[in-house]
Structures are given as C-alpha cells and as structure tokens.
Amino acid sequence: MKWEDQEQSENVEDTRGSRRPAMAAGGGIGVMLIMAVAYFMGIDPNQAKKVAGALAGGGQQQQAGPPPNDKMKEFSASILGMTEKVWGKLLPENYRKPYEKPRMILFSDEVNTKCGNAPSAVGPFYCPGDKCVYLDPTFFDELETKLGGSKADFSKAYVIAHEVGHHVQNLLGYNELVDQFKAREGENSGIRLELQADYLAGVWAFHADKNYRIVEKGDIESALKTAKSIGDNRIQEKMRGKSWPESFTHGRDDQRIKYFTEGMKTGDASKATLDRFFSRSVKPLDL
Ligand SMILES: [Zn+2]
C-alpha cells in the first residue's frame, strides 16, 4: 500500500508514553463496550472483562517515556486524512449531511474514554460519546506478524476505516437503532452495525484508491484475509473449538468478506441504508 505521500490529518493525538491518567471508577457501560469490541481481534471477552475490572479498581499513576519513535502516527494520520477527504465528499453527496471529522487518540496500555476505561487488549474501537477512534498501535504489530510485512498496511487501513465507519454511522444516527432493536425484539443487533461498518470501510477503500492510487498488488488479498480471520465463527472456533451463532457480535467470516468486498467494488455510499442493514424481516445472521 502507498500512503507516504498523503496529507496527514491534524486530528490525531499521540498520548503514548504520557503519564497514565488516574482512572475513574469503571461503570457498566465501559465493561459492556469492552466486551463488544474485544471480539474484533479475538480477545477472550472474559479476559478483557477481568482486565477492565482490574483497571476500574486500580488507578495507579505510572511514569513513562516519550511516545515511541515509530511511523505509526504518520501512518494513522495519513489514513485518517484520507477518510476525512472521502467522507467529507460522500456524506453530503449521499445523505445531505456535513461531515464532522472524528478525533483519533493513539494510546498505550489503557485509555480513559467517555465510553469507559479500556485496556489495549480490546483492540481499536470507536466511542460515539466523544466521537473518537482509539488505537493502541501495538495491535498492528500482531496484525503484521499474522500477515507478514508491508502487505499488512492495507489491512491496518481497513481496521481504521472500519472504526471511521462507526463514526459515519454515528453521524447518521444509526447507533441508536441497535438499542431500539434490542428493546423491541431482544435482538443482538450489533452485527448489523458491524457489517455496515465493514461495508463503509470498503466504500472508503474504493474512493481512496480511485483518488489517491493507494492499492498495490497483494493488498486486497491481505485485507480479505484479515476480514476472514476476524469473523466471529473463526475467532470462537480458534479459542474454544466451536462457535455459538447466537453470541456473535460482528458476523461470520463470509458476511464480513461479503460486505467489505461489495463496498470496495461498488464504492456506493448510498447503499449503506437502513432498509438494507436494519430491515426487521432480515435477521442479522441472514444479512
Ligand atoms: Zn466494529
């Protein structure tokens, strides 16, 4: 993937290596958020819950050095910059809404957010309450080990674009629908949002490549490999030997691939509609 020449976003804050903020007492929301996002890259949610509990009760100050001297800030700011340009155009065009840029916070170890405290183990996530994408770049080291070398860059971009997809949903007011579905039908509707976020990530990839020629040979395959490896069925089978569809949070591997691929092939932001992803006649696992 070619990203080095792209203009970097000014909305990235690198808090890595700063003094850890004192932790407020953790609430239920924080733990729930952590359990939800822990699935993104295959962290056992029970483990994440334990860590979250420990953090909520802890609150020790810790001395740390300056931010690591790596390329992660440049990379993340370049990708975020491209999402700003793409969505800055697509959102008004397709939904007649101005695009409000999200912030991105790079952190190490743990972070205190409006959605609660989160340890690095949960992986990258978006908090609607503060319109912020949170990212501990060491997560990307794991991804790189799995995928091998520079081909991982496009997969990392996919992960960032997925989180920005949640921001787009937030601006469109889709997040609240999940609560409504849950209250009305007792349905675990998170999958609807997650698959739509994959679709939006694909739409971004289409336009980013069209405008900035970022995709290189092997990139798409690597992103699809990532999408496949983070399907709920794959993660559960890997961790526990079998899977429970009723406990899925992000969708099966074939679903994740389907929507990311479709977004990437069509680039059609107008198809991320309520009818399509939030139809009551289609169950999340049939999407
Ligand atoms: Zn997500």
Short mmCIF file of C-alpha atoms and ligand atoms in Angstrom, two decimals:
data_model
loop_
_atom_site.label_atom_id
_atom_site.label_comp_id
_atom_site.label_asym_id
_atom_site.label_seq_id
_atom_site.Cartn_x
_atom_site.Cartn_y
_atom_site.Cartn_z
CA MET A 1 0.00 0.00 0.00
CA LYS A 2 1.21 3.50 -0.85
CA TRP A 3 0.34 6.03 1.82
CA GLU A 4 3.53 8.01 2.46
CA ASP A 5 2.68 10.94 0.16
CA GLN A 6 -0.76 11.55 1.64
CA GLU A 7 -1.62 14.62 3.62
CA GLN A 8 -1.85 13.82 7.32
CA SER A 9 -4.90 14.59 9.41
CA GLU A 10 -4.48 17.17 12.15
CA ASN A 11 -6.91 15.30 14.38
CA VAL A 12 -4.57 12.65 15.72
CA GLU A 13 -3.34 12.95 19.26
CA ASP A 14 -0.47 10.76 20.36
CA THR A 15 -0.77 10.12 24.08
CA ARG A 16 1.57 7.14 24.10
CA GLY A 17 4.19 7.42 26.74
CA SER A 18 2.35 10.13 28.62
CA ARG A 19 1.58 9.83 32.29
CA ARG A 20 -1.31 7.49 32.76
CA PRO A 21 -4.43 9.38 33.88
CA ALA A 22 -5.97 8.40 37.19
CA MET A 23 -8.77 6.00 36.50
CA ALA A 24 -12.28 6.89 37.46
CA ALA A 25 -14.44 4.13 38.88
CA GLY A 26 -15.48 1.97 35.95
CA GLY A 27 -19.16 1.69 35.13
CA GLY A 28 -21.22 -0.94 33.40
CA ILE A 29 -21.06 0.87 30.08
CA GLY A 30 -17.32 0.62 29.98
CA VAL A 31 -17.28 -3.09 30.59
CA MET A 32 -20.01 -3.65 28.03
CA LEU A 33 -18.14 -1.65 25.44
CA ILE A 34 -15.04 -3.66 26.14
CA MET A 35 -16.86 -6.95 25.80
CA ALA A 36 -18.29 -5.79 22.49
CA VAL A 37 -15.07 -4.63 20.96
CA ALA A 38 -12.95 -7.42 22.37
CA TYR A 39 -14.29 -9.63 19.63
CA PHE A 40 -12.76 -7.50 16.95
CA MET A 41 -9.46 -9.29 17.01
CA GLY A 42 -10.17 -12.38 19.00
CA ILE A 43 -9.52 -11.41 22.57
CA ASP A 44 -11.43 -13.58 25.00
CA PRO A 45 -14.11 -11.21 26.35
CA ASN A 46 -13.92 -12.78 29.79
CA GLN A 47 -10.26 -11.93 29.93
CA ALA A 48 -10.99 -8.41 28.75
CA LYS A 49 -13.67 -8.08 31.42
CA LYS A 50 -11.23 -9.11 34.09
CA VAL A 51 -8.68 -6.62 32.86
CA ALA A 52 -11.33 -3.90 32.69
CA GLY A 53 -12.43 -4.69 36.24
CA ALA A 54 -8.87 -4.51 37.48
CA LEU A 55 -8.37 -1.18 35.76
CA ALA A 56 -11.54 0.29 37.17
CA GLY A 57 -10.44 -0.61 40.66
CA GLY A 58 -6.79 0.31 40.18
CA GLY A 59 -5.84 3.85 39.29
CA GLN A 60 -2.12 3.86 39.83
CA GLN A 61 -0.03 6.58 38.33
CA GLN A 62 2.75 5.41 36.12
CA GLN A 63 5.83 7.16 34.85
CA ALA A 64 6.57 6.65 31.20
CA GLY A 65 8.84 7.98 28.49
CA PRO A 66 8.09 9.94 25.31
CA PRO A 67 5.96 8.43 22.53
CA PRO A 68 7.70 5.63 20.65
CA ASN A 69 9.76 6.75 17.71
CA ASP A 70 7.88 4.81 15.05
CA LYS A 71 5.91 5.52 11.89
CA MET A 72 2.56 4.71 13.39
CA LYS A 73 1.45 8.28 13.95
CA GLU A 74 2.30 9.25 10.36
CA PHE A 75 0.55 6.15 9.05
CA SER A 76 -2.60 6.59 11.15
CA ALA A 77 -2.76 10.33 10.39
CA SER A 78 -2.43 9.64 6.65
CA ILE A 79 -5.24 7.10 6.67
CA LEU A 80 -7.43 9.33 8.83
CA GLY A 81 -6.64 12.22 6.47
CA MET A 82 -7.89 10.17 3.52
CA THR A 83 -11.07 9.18 5.38
CA GLU A 84 -11.72 12.87 6.08
CA LYS A 85 -11.45 13.74 2.40
CA VAL A 86 -13.51 10.79 1.18
CA TRP A 87 -16.32 11.10 3.73
CA GLY A 88 -16.19 14.89 3.56
CA LYS A 89 -17.42 14.45 0.00
CA LEU A 90 -19.56 11.29 0.21
CA LEU A 91 -21.67 12.18 3.24
CA PRO A 92 -23.04 15.48 1.86
CA GLU A 93 -23.44 13.93 -1.59
CA ASN A 94 -25.34 10.85 -0.46
CA TYR A 95 -27.00 11.88 2.79
CA ARG A 96 -27.06 15.68 2.67
CA LYS A 97 -25.15 15.88 5.90
CA PRO A 98 -21.95 17.75 6.61
CA TYR A 99 -19.08 15.53 7.68
CA GLU A 100 -17.82 16.25 11.15
CA LYS A 101 -14.29 14.89 11.46
CA PRO A 102 -13.66 12.44 14.29
CA ARG A 103 -10.58 12.61 16.52
CA MET A 104 -8.13 9.78 16.86
CA ILE A 105 -6.22 9.06 20.03
CA LEU A 106 -3.18 6.82 20.00
CA PHE A 107 -2.61 5.30 23.40
CA SER A 108 -0.55 2.69 25.14
CA ASP A 109 -1.63 0.25 27.86
CA GLU A 110 -5.05 1.71 28.61
CA VAL A 111 -7.25 4.70 27.95
CA ASN A 112 -9.98 6.62 29.70
CA THR A 113 -12.91 7.45 27.39
CA LYS A 114 -16.50 8.65 27.59
CA CYS A 115 -17.46 5.02 26.96
CA GLY A 116 -15.42 3.85 29.94
CA ASN A 117 -11.87 2.69 30.54
CA ALA A 118 -10.36 0.31 28.05
CA PRO A 119 -7.17 -1.74 28.08
CA SER A 120 -5.14 -2.22 24.90
CA ALA A 121 -6.32 -5.82 24.78
CA VAL A 122 -9.70 -4.78 23.40
CA GLY A 123 -8.17 -3.65 20.11
CA PRO A 124 -9.07 -0.47 18.21
CA PHE A 125 -12.52 0.95 18.90
CA TYR A 126 -14.76 3.95 18.36
CA CYS A 127 -16.59 5.72 21.16
CA PRO A 128 -19.76 7.52 19.94
CA GLY A 129 -19.89 9.61 23.14
CA ASP A 130 -16.70 11.53 22.34
CA LYS A 131 -16.63 10.88 18.57
CA CYS A 132 -13.19 9.47 18.87
CA VAL A 133 -11.30 6.50 17.42
CA TYR A 134 -8.98 4.88 19.98
CA LEU A 135 -5.98 2.94 18.85
CA ASP A 136 -3.02 1.29 20.51
CA PRO A 137 -0.69 0.72 17.55
CA THR A 138 0.91 -2.34 19.15
CA PHE A 139 -2.28 -4.04 17.95
CA PHE A 140 -0.93 -3.54 14.45
CA ASP A 141 2.28 -5.39 15.30
CA GLU A 142 0.17 -8.50 15.91
CA LEU A 143 -1.61 -8.00 12.61
CA GLU A 144 1.72 -7.61 10.85
CA THR A 145 3.05 -10.82 12.40
CA LYS A 146 -0.07 -12.65 11.22
CA LEU A 147 0.03 -11.26 7.70
CA GLY A 148 3.72 -10.71 7.17
CA GLY A 149 5.43 -7.43 6.32
CA SER A 150 4.32 -4.45 4.29
CA LYS A 151 1.21 -6.15 2.94
CA ALA A 152 -0.28 -5.56 6.36
CA ASP A 153 -0.55 -1.79 5.75
CA PHE A 154 -3.76 -2.08 3.76
CA SER A 155 -5.23 -4.36 6.43
CA LYS A 156 -4.36 -1.76 9.07
CA ALA A 157 -6.05 0.87 6.91
CA TYR A 158 -9.13 -1.38 6.70
CA VAL A 159 -9.24 -1.57 10.50
CA ILE A 160 -9.03 2.24 10.81
CA ALA A 161 -11.62 2.69 8.05
CA HIS A 162 -13.95 0.25 9.87
CA GLU A 163 -13.75 2.37 13.03
CA VAL A 164 -14.33 5.54 11.00
CA GLY A 165 -17.32 3.67 9.52
CA HIS A 166 -18.76 3.57 13.05
CA HIS A 167 -18.30 7.33 13.19
CA VAL A 168 -20.21 7.76 9.92
CA GLN A 169 -23.00 5.61 11.41
CA ASN A 170 -22.97 7.79 14.49
CA LEU A 171 -23.39 10.93 12.36
CA LEU A 172 -26.27 9.24 10.54
CA GLY A 173 -27.93 8.30 13.84
CA TYR A 174 -27.73 4.56 13.21
CA ASN A 175 -26.16 3.65 16.55
CA GLU A 176 -29.36 4.32 18.44
CA LEU A 177 -31.23 1.88 16.24
CA VAL A 178 -29.35 -1.00 17.76
CA ASP A 179 -30.75 -0.14 21.18
CA GLN A 180 -34.23 0.12 19.71
CA PHE A 181 -33.93 -3.30 18.08
CA LYS A 182 -32.69 -4.74 21.31
CA ALA A 183 -35.53 -3.25 23.32
CA ARG A 184 -38.17 -4.24 20.79
CA GLU A 185 -37.07 -7.66 19.69
CA GLY A 186 -34.40 -8.67 22.16
CA GLU A 187 -32.13 -9.00 19.19
CA ASN A 188 -28.38 -8.71 19.29
CA SER A 189 -28.22 -6.08 16.56
CA GLY A 190 -24.58 -5.19 16.93
CA ILE A 191 -23.90 -7.39 13.92
CA ARG A 192 -25.95 -5.05 11.74
CA LEU A 193 -23.73 -2.13 12.66
CA GLU A 194 -20.55 -4.14 12.31
CA LEU A 195 -21.34 -5.44 8.84
CA GLN A 196 -22.38 -1.99 7.76
CA ALA A 197 -19.08 -0.63 9.13
CA ASP A 198 -17.27 -3.23 7.01
CA TYR A 199 -19.27 -2.07 4.00
CA LEU A 200 -18.39 1.56 4.72
CA ALA A 201 -14.72 0.60 5.09
CA GLY A 202 -14.94 -0.97 1.63
CA VAL A 203 -16.59 2.15 0.20
CA TRP A 204 -13.74 4.22 1.62
CA ALA A 205 -11.15 1.87 0.09
CA PHE A 206 -12.78 2.24 -3.34
CA HIS A 207 -12.64 6.03 -3.26
CA ALA A 208 -9.24 6.25 -1.59
CA ASP A 209 -7.80 4.08 -4.33
CA LYS A 210 -9.64 5.91 -7.09
CA ASN A 211 -8.43 9.30 -5.86
CA TYR A 212 -5.00 8.51 -4.43
CA ARG A 213 -3.95 5.21 -6.04
CA ILE A 214 -3.02 3.57 -2.75
CA VAL A 215 -3.65 -0.11 -3.50
CA GLU A 216 -0.73 -2.30 -4.54
CA LYS A 217 -0.56 -5.92 -5.59
CA GLY A 218 -1.49 -8.28 -2.76
CA ASP A 219 -3.19 -5.59 -0.65
CA ILE A 220 -6.78 -6.69 -1.28
CA GLU A 221 -5.92 -10.33 -0.55
CA SER A 222 -4.33 -9.31 2.73
CA ALA A 223 -7.35 -7.25 3.80
CA LEU A 224 -9.69 -10.11 2.92
CA LYS A 225 -7.51 -12.46 4.94
CA THR A 226 -7.88 -10.08 7.87
CA ALA A 227 -11.66 -9.83 7.40
CA LYS A 228 -11.87 -13.62 7.30
CA SER A 229 -9.75 -14.14 10.40
CA ILE A 230 -11.93 -11.79 12.47
CA GLY A 231 -15.26 -13.44 11.65
CA ASP A 232 -16.92 -14.47 14.92
CA ASN A 233 -17.08 -18.12 13.88
CA ARG A 234 -13.32 -18.19 13.21
CA ILE A 235 -12.44 -16.49 16.46
CA GLN A 236 -14.67 -18.71 18.57
CA GLU A 237 -13.53 -21.89 16.86
CA LYS A 238 -9.94 -20.90 17.40
CA MET A 239 -10.44 -20.04 21.05
CA ARG A 240 -12.93 -22.67 22.14
CA GLY A 241 -13.08 -25.28 19.43
CA LYS A 242 -16.62 -24.43 18.35
CA SER A 243 -18.85 -21.44 17.70
CA TRP A 244 -22.19 -20.17 19.00
CA PRO A 245 -24.00 -18.09 16.38
CA GLU A 246 -26.34 -16.61 19.00
CA SER A 247 -23.35 -14.99 20.70
CA PHE A 248 -21.88 -13.46 17.54
CA THR A 249 -21.19 -9.73 17.68
CA HIS A 250 -19.55 -8.87 14.36
CA GLY A 251 -20.80 -11.50 11.92
CA ARG A 252 -19.38 -14.62 10.30
CA ASP A 253 -16.26 -14.51 8.15
CA ASP A 254 -18.27 -14.88 4.92
CA GLN A 255 -20.50 -11.97 5.94
CA ARG A 256 -17.57 -9.70 6.76
CA ILE A 257 -15.91 -10.52 3.45
CA LYS A 258 -19.18 -10.07 1.55
CA TYR A 259 -19.81 -6.53 2.75
CA PHE A 260 -16.24 -5.28 2.70
CA THR A 261 -15.82 -6.65 -0.84
CA GLU A 262 -19.10 -5.19 -2.04
CA GLY A 263 -18.22 -1.75 -0.66
CA MET A 264 -14.80 -1.95 -2.25
CA LYS A 265 -16.18 -2.99 -5.65
CA THR A 266 -19.06 -0.52 -5.89
CA GLY A 267 -17.90 2.43 -3.79
CA ASP A 268 -21.59 3.18 -3.42
CA ALA A 269 -22.11 5.03 -0.13
CA SER A 270 -25.83 5.42 -0.83
CA LYS A 271 -26.35 1.67 -0.34
CA ALA A 272 -25.50 1.80 3.37
CA THR A 273 -29.18 2.26 4.01
CA LEU A 274 -31.47 1.46 6.90
CA ASP A 275 -33.64 -0.73 4.67
CA ARG A 276 -30.70 -2.85 3.80
CA PHE A 277 -28.98 -3.32 7.14
CA PHE A 278 -31.78 -2.69 9.61
CA SER A 279 -34.73 -4.41 7.97
CA ARG A 280 -36.77 -6.24 10.60
CA SER A 281 -37.59 -9.01 8.17
CA VAL A 282 -33.93 -9.99 7.81
CA LYS A 283 -32.18 -11.43 10.85
CA PRO A 284 -28.58 -10.31 11.42
CA LEU A 285 -27.13 -13.72 10.60
CA ASP A 286 -29.07 -13.80 7.33
CA LEU A 287 -27.67 -10.48 6.16
ZN ZN B 1 -16.74 -2.50 14.72
#
